[in-house]
Short mmCIF file of C-alpha atoms in Angstrom, two decimals:
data_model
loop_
_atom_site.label_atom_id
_atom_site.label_comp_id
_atom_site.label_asym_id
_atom_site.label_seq_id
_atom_site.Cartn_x
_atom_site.Cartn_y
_atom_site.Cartn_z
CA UNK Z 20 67.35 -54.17 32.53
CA UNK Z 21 64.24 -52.85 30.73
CA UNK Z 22 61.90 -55.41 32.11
CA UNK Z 23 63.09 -54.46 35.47
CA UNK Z 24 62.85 -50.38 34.54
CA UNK Z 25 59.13 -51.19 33.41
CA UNK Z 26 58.52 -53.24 36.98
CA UNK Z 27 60.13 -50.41 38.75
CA UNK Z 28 58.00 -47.73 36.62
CA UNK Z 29 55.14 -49.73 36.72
CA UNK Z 30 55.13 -50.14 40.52
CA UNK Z 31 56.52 -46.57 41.99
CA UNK Z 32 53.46 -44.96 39.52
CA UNK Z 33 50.96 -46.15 41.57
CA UNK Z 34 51.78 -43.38 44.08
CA UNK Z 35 52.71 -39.62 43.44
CA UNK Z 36 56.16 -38.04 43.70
CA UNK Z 37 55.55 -36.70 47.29
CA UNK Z 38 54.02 -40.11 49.00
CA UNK Z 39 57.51 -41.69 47.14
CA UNK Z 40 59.80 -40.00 48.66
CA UNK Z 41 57.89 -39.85 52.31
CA UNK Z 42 57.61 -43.81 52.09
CA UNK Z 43 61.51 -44.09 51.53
CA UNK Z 44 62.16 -41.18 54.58
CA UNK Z 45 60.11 -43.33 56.64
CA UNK Z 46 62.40 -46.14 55.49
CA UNK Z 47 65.65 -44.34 56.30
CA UNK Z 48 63.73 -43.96 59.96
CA UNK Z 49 63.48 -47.63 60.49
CA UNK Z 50 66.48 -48.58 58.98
CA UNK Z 51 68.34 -45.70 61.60
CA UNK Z 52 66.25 -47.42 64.66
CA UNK Z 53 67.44 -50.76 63.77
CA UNK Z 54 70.82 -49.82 63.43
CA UNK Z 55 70.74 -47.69 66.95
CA UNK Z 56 68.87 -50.43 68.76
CA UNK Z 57 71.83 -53.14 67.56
CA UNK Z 58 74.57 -50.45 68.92
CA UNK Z 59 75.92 -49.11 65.36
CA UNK Z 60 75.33 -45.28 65.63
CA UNK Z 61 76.02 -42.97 68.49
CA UNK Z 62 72.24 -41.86 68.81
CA UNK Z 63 69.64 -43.81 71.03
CA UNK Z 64 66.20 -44.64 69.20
CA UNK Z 65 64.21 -42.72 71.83
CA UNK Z 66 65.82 -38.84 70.66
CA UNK Z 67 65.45 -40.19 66.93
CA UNK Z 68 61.81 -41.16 67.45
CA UNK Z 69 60.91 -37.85 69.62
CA UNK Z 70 63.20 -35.36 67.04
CA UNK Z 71 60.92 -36.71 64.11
CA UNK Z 72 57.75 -36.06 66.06
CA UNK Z 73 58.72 -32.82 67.14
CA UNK Z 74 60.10 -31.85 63.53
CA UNK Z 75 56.93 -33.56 61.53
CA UNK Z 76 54.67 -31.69 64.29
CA UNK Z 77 56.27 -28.38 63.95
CA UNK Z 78 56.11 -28.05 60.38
CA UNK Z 79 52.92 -29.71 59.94
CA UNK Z 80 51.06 -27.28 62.16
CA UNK Z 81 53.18 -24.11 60.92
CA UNK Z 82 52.50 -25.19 57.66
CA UNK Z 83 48.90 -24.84 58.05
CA UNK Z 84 49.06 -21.48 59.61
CA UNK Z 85 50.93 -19.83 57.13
CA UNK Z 86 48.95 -21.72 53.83
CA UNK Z 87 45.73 -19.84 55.96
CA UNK Z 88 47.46 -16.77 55.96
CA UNK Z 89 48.23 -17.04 52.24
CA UNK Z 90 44.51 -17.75 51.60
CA UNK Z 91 45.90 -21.45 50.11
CA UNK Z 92 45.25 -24.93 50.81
CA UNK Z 93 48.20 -26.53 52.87
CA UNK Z 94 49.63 -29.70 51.09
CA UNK Z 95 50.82 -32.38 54.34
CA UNK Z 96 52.70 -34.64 52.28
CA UNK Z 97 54.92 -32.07 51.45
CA UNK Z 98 55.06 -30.87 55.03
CA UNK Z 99 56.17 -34.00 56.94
CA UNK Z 100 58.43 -34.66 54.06
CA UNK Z 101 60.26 -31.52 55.07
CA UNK Z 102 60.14 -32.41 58.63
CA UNK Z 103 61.53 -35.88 58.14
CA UNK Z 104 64.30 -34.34 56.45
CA UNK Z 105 64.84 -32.26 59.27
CA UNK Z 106 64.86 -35.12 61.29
CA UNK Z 107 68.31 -36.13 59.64
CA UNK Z 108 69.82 -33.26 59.40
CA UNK Z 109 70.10 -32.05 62.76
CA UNK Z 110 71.58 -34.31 65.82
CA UNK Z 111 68.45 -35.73 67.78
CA UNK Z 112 69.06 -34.94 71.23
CA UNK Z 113 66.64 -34.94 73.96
CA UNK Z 114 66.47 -32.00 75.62
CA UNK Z 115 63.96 -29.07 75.80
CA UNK Z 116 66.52 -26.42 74.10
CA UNK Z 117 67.45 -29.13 71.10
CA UNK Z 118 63.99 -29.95 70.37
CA UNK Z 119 62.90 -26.34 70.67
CA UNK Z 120 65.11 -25.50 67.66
CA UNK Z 121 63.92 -28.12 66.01
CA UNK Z 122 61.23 -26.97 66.28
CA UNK Z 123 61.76 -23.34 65.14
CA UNK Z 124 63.59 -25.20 62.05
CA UNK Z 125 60.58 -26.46 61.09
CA UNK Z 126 58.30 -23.18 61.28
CA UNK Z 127 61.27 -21.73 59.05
CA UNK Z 128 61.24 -24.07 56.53
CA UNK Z 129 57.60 -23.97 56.66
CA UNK Z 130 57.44 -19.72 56.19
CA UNK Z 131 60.08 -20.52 53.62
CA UNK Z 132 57.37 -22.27 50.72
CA UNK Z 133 55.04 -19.11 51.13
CA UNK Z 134 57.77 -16.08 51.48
CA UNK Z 135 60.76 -17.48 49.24
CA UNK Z 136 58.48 -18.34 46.07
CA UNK Z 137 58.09 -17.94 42.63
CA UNK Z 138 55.80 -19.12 39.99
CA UNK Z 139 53.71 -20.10 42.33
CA UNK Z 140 56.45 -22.80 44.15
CA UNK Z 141 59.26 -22.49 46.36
CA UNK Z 142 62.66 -21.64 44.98
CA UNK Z 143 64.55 -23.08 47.82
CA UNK Z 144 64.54 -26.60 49.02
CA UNK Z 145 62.80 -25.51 52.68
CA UNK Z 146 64.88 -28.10 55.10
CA UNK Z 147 68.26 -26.43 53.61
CA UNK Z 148 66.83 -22.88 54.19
CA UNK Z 149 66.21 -24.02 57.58
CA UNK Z 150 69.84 -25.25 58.17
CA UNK Z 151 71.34 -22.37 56.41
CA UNK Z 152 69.35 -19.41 58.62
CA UNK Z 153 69.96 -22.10 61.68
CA UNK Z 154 73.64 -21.95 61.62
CA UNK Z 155 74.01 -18.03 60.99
CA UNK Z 156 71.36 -17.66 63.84
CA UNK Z 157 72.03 -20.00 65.78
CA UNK Z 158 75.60 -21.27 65.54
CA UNK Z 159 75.13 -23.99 68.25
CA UNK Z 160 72.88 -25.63 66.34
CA UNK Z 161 74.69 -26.83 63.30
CA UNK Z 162 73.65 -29.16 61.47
CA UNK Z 163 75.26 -32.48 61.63
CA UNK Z 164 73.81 -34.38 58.55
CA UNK Z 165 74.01 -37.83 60.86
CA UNK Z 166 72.02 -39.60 58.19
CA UNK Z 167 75.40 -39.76 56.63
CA UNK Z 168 76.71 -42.49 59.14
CA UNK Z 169 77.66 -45.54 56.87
CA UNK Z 170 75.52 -47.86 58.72
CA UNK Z 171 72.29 -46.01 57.10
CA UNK Z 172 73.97 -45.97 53.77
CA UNK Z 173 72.61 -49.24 52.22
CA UNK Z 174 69.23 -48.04 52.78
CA UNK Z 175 69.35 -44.62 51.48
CA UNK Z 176 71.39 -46.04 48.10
CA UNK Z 177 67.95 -47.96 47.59
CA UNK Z 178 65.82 -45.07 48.70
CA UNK Z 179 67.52 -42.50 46.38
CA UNK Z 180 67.98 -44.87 43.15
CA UNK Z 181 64.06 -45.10 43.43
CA UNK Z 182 63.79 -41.73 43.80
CA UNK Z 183 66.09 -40.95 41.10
CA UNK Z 184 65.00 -43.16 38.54
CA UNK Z 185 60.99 -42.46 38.82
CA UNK Z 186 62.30 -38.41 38.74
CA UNK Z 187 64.64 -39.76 35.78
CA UNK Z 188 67.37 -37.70 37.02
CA UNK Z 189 69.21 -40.45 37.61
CA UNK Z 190 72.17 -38.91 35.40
CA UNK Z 191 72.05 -35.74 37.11
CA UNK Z 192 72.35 -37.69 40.57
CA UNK Z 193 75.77 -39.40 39.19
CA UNK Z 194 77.14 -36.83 37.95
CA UNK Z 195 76.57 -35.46 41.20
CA UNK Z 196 77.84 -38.17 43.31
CA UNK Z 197 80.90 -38.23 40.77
CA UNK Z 198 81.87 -34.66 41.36
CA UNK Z 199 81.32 -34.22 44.68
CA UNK Z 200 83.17 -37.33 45.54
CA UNK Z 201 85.83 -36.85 44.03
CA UNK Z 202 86.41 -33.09 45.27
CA UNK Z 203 85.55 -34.76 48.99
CA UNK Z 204 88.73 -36.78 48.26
CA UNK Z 205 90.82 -34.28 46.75
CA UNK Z 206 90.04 -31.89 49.43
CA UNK Z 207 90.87 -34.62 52.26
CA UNK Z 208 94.06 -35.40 50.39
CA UNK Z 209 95.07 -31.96 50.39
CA UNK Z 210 94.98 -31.95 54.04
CA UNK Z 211 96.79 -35.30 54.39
CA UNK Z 212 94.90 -38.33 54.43
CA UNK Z 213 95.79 -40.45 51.93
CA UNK Z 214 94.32 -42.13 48.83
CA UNK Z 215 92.42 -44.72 50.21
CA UNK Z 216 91.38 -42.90 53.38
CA UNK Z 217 90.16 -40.08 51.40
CA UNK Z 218 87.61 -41.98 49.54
CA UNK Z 219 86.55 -43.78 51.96
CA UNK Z 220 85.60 -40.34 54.24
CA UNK Z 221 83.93 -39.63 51.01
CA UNK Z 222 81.75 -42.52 50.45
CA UNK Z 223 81.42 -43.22 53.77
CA UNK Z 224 81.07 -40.43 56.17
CA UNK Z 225 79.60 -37.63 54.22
CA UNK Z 226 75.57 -37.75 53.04
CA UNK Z 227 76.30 -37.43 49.20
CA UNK Z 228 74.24 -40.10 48.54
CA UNK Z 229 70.97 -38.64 50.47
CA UNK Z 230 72.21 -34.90 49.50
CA UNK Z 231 71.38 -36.38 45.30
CA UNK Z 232 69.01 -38.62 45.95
CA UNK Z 233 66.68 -36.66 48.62
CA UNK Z 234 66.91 -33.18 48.24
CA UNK Z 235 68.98 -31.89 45.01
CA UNK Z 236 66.51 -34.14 43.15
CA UNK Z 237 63.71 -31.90 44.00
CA UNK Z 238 61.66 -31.33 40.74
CA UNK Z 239 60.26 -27.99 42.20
CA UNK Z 240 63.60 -26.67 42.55
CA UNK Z 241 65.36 -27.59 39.56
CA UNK Z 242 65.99 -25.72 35.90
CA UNK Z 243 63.73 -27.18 32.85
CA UNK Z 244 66.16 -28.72 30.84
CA UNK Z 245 68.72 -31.45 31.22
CA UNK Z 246 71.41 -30.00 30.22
CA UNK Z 247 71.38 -26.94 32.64
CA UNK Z 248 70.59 -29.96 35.27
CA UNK Z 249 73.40 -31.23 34.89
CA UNK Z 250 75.81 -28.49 34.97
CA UNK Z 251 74.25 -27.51 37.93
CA UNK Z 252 74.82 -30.66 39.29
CA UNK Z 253 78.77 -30.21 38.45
CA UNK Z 254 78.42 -26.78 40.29
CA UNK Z 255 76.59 -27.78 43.62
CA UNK Z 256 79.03 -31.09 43.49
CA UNK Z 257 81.96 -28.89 43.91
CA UNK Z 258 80.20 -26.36 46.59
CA UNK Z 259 79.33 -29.75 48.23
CA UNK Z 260 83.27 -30.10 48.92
CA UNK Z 261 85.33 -27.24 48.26
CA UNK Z 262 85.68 -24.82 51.98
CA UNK Z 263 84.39 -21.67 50.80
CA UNK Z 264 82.55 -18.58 52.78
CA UNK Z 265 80.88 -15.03 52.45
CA UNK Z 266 82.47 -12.79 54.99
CA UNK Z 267 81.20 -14.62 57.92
CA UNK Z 268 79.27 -17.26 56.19
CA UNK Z 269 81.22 -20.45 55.62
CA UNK Z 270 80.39 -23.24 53.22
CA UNK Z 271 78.02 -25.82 54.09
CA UNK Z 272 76.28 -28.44 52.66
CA UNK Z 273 72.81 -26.69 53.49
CA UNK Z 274 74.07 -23.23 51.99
CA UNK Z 275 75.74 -25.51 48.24
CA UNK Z 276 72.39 -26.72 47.50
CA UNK Z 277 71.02 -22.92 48.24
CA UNK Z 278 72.84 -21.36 46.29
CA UNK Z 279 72.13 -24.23 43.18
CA UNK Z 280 68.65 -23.94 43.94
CA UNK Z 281 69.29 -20.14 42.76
CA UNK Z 282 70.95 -20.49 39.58
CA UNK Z 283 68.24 -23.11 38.86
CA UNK Z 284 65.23 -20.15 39.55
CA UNK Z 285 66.83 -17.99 37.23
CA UNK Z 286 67.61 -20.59 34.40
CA UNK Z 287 63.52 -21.45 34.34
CA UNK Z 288 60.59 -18.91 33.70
CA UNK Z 289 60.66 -16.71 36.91
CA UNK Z 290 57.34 -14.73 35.95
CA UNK Z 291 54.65 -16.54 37.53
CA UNK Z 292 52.17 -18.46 34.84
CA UNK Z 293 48.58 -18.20 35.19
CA UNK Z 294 46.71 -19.52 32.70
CA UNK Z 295 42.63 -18.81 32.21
CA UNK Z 296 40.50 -21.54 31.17
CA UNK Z 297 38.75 -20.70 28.05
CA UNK Z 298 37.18 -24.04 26.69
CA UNK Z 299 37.15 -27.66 26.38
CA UNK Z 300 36.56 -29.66 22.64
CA UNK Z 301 35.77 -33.45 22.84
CA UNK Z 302 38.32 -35.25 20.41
CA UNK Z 303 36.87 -38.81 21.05
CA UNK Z 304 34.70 -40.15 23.52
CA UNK Z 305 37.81 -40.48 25.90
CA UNK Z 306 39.80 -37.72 24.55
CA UNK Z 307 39.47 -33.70 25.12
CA UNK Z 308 41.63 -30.77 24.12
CA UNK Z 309 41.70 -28.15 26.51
CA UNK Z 310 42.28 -24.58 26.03
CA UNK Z 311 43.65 -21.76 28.24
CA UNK Z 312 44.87 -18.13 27.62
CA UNK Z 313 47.43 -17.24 29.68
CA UNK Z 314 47.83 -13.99 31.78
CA UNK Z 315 51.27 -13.08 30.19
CA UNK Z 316 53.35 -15.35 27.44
CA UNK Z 317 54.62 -18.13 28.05
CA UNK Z 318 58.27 -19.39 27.44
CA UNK Z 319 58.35 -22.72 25.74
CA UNK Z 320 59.44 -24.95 22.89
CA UNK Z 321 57.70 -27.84 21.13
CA UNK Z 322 57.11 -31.21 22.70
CA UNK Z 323 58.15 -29.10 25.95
CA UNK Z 324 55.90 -30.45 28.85
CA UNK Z 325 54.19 -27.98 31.59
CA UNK Z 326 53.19 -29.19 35.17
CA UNK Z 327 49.89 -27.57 36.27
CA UNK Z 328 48.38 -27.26 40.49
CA UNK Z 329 45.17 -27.75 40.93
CA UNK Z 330 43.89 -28.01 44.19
CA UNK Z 331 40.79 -29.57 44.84
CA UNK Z 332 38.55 -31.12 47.08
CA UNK Z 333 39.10 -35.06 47.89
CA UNK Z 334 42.08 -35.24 45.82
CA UNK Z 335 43.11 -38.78 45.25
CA UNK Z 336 46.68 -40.13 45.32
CA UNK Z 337 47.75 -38.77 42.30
CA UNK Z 338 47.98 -35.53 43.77
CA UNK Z 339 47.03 -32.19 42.90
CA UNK Z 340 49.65 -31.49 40.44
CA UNK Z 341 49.81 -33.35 36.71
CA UNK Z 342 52.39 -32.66 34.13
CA UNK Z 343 51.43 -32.31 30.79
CA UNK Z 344 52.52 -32.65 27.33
CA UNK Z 345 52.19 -28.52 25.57
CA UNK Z 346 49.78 -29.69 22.28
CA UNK Z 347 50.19 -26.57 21.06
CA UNK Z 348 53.60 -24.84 19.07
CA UNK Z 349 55.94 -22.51 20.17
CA UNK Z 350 54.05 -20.23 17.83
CA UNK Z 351 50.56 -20.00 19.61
CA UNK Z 352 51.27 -17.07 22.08
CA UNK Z 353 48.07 -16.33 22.66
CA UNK Z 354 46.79 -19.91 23.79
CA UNK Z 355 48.03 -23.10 25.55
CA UNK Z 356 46.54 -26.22 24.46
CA UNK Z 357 46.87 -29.54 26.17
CA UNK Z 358 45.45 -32.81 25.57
CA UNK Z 359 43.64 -35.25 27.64
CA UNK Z 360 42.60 -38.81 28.15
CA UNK Z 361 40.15 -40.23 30.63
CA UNK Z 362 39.50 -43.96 32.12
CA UNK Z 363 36.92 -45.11 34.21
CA UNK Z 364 36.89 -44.34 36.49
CA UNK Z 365 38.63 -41.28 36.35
CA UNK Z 366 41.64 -39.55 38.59
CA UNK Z 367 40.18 -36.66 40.66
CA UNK Z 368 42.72 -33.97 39.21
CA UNK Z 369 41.27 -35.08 35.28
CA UNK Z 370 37.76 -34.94 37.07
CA UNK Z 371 38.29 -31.24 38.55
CA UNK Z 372 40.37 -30.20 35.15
CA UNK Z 373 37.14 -31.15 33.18
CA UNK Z 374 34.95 -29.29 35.03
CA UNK Z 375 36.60 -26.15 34.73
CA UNK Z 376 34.44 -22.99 33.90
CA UNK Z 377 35.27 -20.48 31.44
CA UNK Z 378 37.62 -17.54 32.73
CA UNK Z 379 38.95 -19.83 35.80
CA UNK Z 380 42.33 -19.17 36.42
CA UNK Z 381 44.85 -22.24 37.68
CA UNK Z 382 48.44 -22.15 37.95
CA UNK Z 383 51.43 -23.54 36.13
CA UNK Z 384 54.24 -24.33 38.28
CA UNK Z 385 56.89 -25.22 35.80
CA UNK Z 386 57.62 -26.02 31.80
CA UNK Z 387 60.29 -28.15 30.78
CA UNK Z 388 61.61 -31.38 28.76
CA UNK Z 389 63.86 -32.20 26.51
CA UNK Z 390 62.00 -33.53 23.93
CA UNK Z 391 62.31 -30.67 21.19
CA UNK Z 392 62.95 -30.19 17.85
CA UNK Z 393 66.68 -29.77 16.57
CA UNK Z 394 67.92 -26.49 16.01
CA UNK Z 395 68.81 -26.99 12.47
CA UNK Z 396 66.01 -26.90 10.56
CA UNK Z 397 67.16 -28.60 7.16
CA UNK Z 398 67.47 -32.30 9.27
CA UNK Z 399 65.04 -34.46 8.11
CA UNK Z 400 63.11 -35.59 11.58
CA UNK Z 401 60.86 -38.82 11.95
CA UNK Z 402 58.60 -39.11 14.78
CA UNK Z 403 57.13 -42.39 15.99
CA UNK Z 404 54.78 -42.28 18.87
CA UNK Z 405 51.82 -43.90 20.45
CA UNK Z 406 49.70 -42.79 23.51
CA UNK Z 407 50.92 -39.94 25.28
CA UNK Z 408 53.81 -39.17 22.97
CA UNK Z 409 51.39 -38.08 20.83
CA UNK Z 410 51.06 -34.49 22.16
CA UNK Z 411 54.46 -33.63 21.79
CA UNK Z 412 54.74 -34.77 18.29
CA UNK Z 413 51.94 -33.19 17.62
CA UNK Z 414 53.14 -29.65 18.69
CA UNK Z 415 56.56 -30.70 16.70
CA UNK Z 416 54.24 -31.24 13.51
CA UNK Z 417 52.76 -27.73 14.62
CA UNK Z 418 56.04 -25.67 14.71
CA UNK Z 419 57.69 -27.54 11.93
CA UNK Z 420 55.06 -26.63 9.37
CA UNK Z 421 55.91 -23.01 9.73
CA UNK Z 422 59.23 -21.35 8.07
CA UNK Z 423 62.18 -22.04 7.63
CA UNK Z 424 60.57 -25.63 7.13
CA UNK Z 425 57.27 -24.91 4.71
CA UNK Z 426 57.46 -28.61 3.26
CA UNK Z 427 56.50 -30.54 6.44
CA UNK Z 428 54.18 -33.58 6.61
CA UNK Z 429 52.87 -35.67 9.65
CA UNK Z 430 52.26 -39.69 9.39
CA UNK Z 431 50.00 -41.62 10.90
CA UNK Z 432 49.96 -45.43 10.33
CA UNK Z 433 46.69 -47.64 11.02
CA UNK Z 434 47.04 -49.45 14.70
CA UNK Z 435 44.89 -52.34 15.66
CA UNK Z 436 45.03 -50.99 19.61
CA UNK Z 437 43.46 -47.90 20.78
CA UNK Z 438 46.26 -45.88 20.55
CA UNK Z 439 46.91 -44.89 17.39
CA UNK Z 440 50.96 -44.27 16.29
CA UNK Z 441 52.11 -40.84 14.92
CA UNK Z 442 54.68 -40.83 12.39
CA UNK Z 443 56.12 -37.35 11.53
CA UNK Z 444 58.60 -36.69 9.10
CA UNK Z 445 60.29 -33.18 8.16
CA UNK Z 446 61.88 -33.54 4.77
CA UNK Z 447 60.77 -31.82 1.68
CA UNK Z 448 59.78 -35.13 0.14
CA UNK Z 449 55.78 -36.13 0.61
CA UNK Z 450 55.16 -38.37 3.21
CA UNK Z 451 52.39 -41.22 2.98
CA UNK Z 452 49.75 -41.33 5.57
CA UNK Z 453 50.10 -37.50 7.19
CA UNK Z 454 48.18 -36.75 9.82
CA UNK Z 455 49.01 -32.87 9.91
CA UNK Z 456 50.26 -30.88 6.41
CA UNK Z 457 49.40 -28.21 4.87
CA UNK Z 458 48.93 -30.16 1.70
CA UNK Z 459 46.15 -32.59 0.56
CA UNK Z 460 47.74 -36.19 0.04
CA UNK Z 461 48.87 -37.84 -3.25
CA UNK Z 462 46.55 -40.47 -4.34
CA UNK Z 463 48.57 -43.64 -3.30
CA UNK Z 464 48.71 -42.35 0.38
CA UNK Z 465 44.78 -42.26 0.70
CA UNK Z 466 44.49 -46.12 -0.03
CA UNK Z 467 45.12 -48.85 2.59
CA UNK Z 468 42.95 -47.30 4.94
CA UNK Z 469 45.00 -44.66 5.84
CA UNK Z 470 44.28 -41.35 7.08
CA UNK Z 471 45.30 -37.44 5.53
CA UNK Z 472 44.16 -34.49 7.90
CA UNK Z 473 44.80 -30.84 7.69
CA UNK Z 474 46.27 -28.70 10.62
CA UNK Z 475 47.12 -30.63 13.94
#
């Protein structure tokens, strides 16, 4: 399993998170085309074909407007994601009033990224803003959620696994799935169907499958840690299936993941983080630490990770948003610290980051992770890491040298490759071979070639 994890890793990393998930829409297109051409769905591949030109169109071009009105560059990918998700939502029909709400679906969605935001991103997943306002406005056009029919399924298992697992919220997906099945069922049983035919309308009829794997998985719209991901996962699985409504709003799919994409806004940071560059220090000949201030402070913990947008000219496909490892503790108020590591050649995000000039202000869209210190602070704690776990462990070294844990001490162990390993331990025993204390190193840990340095 961990050889084909690594394969899977290794081979969905070559492309960002928004060319992922538009490759495996694009897939859930074909695979509905086949399966209309051989007869197995009620819609023709014509209206499929023409609603997902109409919807892609429509939000592509609105999308443009409104980032000029905003004054920001327009991100595409994003843009025909949303209108491919359209695309399955509402029944393709081909007529001129069908496709003109389609249309209109998409210029809402669209107005939706710039008007409902936060921090600098959206708070609602657009496509389910777009269903919601379309079936108060316009009840006619109710969204069907056809890219539930079972014939589609296989492919959209596939499509959201991938998407699930390269997110790694694959356990917030099945816990999703879990609950919202079985509430599906119960629900259907409650109004008479039995057992069996009750889980099968579950698994078989409804899109829980594309609901997890498509659009609750949406990192942009989700809280920082895991835990509050995956109660919100229990709570949008049982909006997904219990009837509920607001006077004259009923329940819907659309309006569940909504009103989760709420809760989630207010469990993160809702003040919006800018951060001002204020200088660059060359670690190694590959390695820099880069310093901003931000505008206001900045919630976070240790080994915490914070995902910063940068747009910039000829961006490659890595994108023009990175997350990165917080280097410094929970402490620094006053400055965020991250570190970096260039190849050759280098990705254009790393190239623009580098060539920041004092004072220039970027934004942080989001800070999260799990990877943080235990709240008891008498545990003894040992850190192993190499490469990019470094950072983290080195901000855990930074907060765990402070009270209520004075006696802390940071290893590092000699490494034949590249990348050194970090070995952190919080005990109030000496460690051999620190890396960051606040006390010089007995004798016997200086031989052996190892090193002893002060600070992080």
């Amino acid at each position: 399993m961990t050889g084909f994890t690594s394969w899977l890793d290794s081979l969905t990393g070559r492309v960002t998170m928004y060319r992922l998930v538009l490759m495996g829409l694009l897939l859930v297109l074909v695979e509905s085309l086949v399966v209309s051409l051989l007869g197995k769905i009620a819609y023709q591949p014509l209206p499929i074909l023409v609603s997902a030109a109409v919807a892609v169109l429509a939000t592509v071009i609105s999308g443009r407007l409104v980032a000029l009105i905003f004054r920001v560059k327009p991100h595409t990918e994003s843009s025909i994601v949303t209108g491919l998700i359209l695309t399955f939502l509402f029944t393709p029909f081909l007529t001129a009033q069908s496709l003109g709400w389609l249309a209109v679906a998409g210029v809402i969605a669209s107005v939706s990224k710039y008007v409902l935001a936060g921090r600098g991103r959206h708070i609602f997943n657009p496509a389910a803003v777009a269903a919601v306002v379309m079936s108060i406005a316009v009840p006619s056009v109710f969204p069907s959620w056809w890219v539930g029919a079972p014939w589609i399924l296989p492919v959209v298992v596939i499509v959201a696994f991938v998407i699930l697992h390269r997110t790694r919220h694959l356990s917030m997906g099945i816990v999703f799935f879990v609950v919202a099945t079985a509430v599906v069922t119960l629900e259907s049983m409650s109004n008479g169907s039995t057992s069996s035919m009750a889980l099968q309308n579950a698994l078989l009829s409804s899109p829980v499958v594309f609901f997890a794997g498509i659009m609750l998985s949406e990192p942009l719209t989700l809280p920082p840690r895991r835990w509050q991901q995956l109660v919100l996962a229990v709570v949008v699985g049982v909006l997904f299936g219990v009837p509920f409504h607001f006077g004259r709003v009923f329940g819907t799919y659309e309006l569940a993941l909504v009103i989760g994409n709420l809760l989630a806004f207010f469990a993160g940071q809702r003040g919006g983080i800018r951060l001002a560059f204020a200088g660059r220090r060359q670690l190694t000949p590959n390695t820099w630490e880069l310093s901003f201030t931000p505008r206001r402070p900045v919630r976070f913990a240790a080994g915490q990770f914070m995902e910063l947008s940068l747009p910039h000219a000829k961006a490659d496909v890595r994108g023009q948003r990175r997350t990165f490892s917080i280097a410094s503790g929970a402490q620094d108020h006053d400055v965020v610290r991250f570190g970096l590591t260039t190849s050759v050649p280098s990705s254009s995000f790393k190239t623009a980051l580098l060539s920041l000039e004092p004072g220039t202000e970027i934004a942080a869209t989001s800070v999260g992770g799990d990877f943080t210190l235990p709240l008891d602070s008498s545990r003894a704690l040992l850190l192993v890491a190499g490469g990019i776990g470094i950072t983290p462990s080195s901000a855990s070294c930074s907060s765990c040298a402070q009270p209520p844990t004075p006696a802390t001490s940071c290893c590092s162990t000699p490494c034949p490759r590249p990348t050194s390993r970090l070995i952190a331990t919080s005990s109030r025993r000496s460690a051999c071979g620190c890396c960051c204390s606040r006390r010089r190193s007995p004798p016997h840990c200086r031989r052996g070639g190892r090193t002893w340095g002060r600070g992080t």
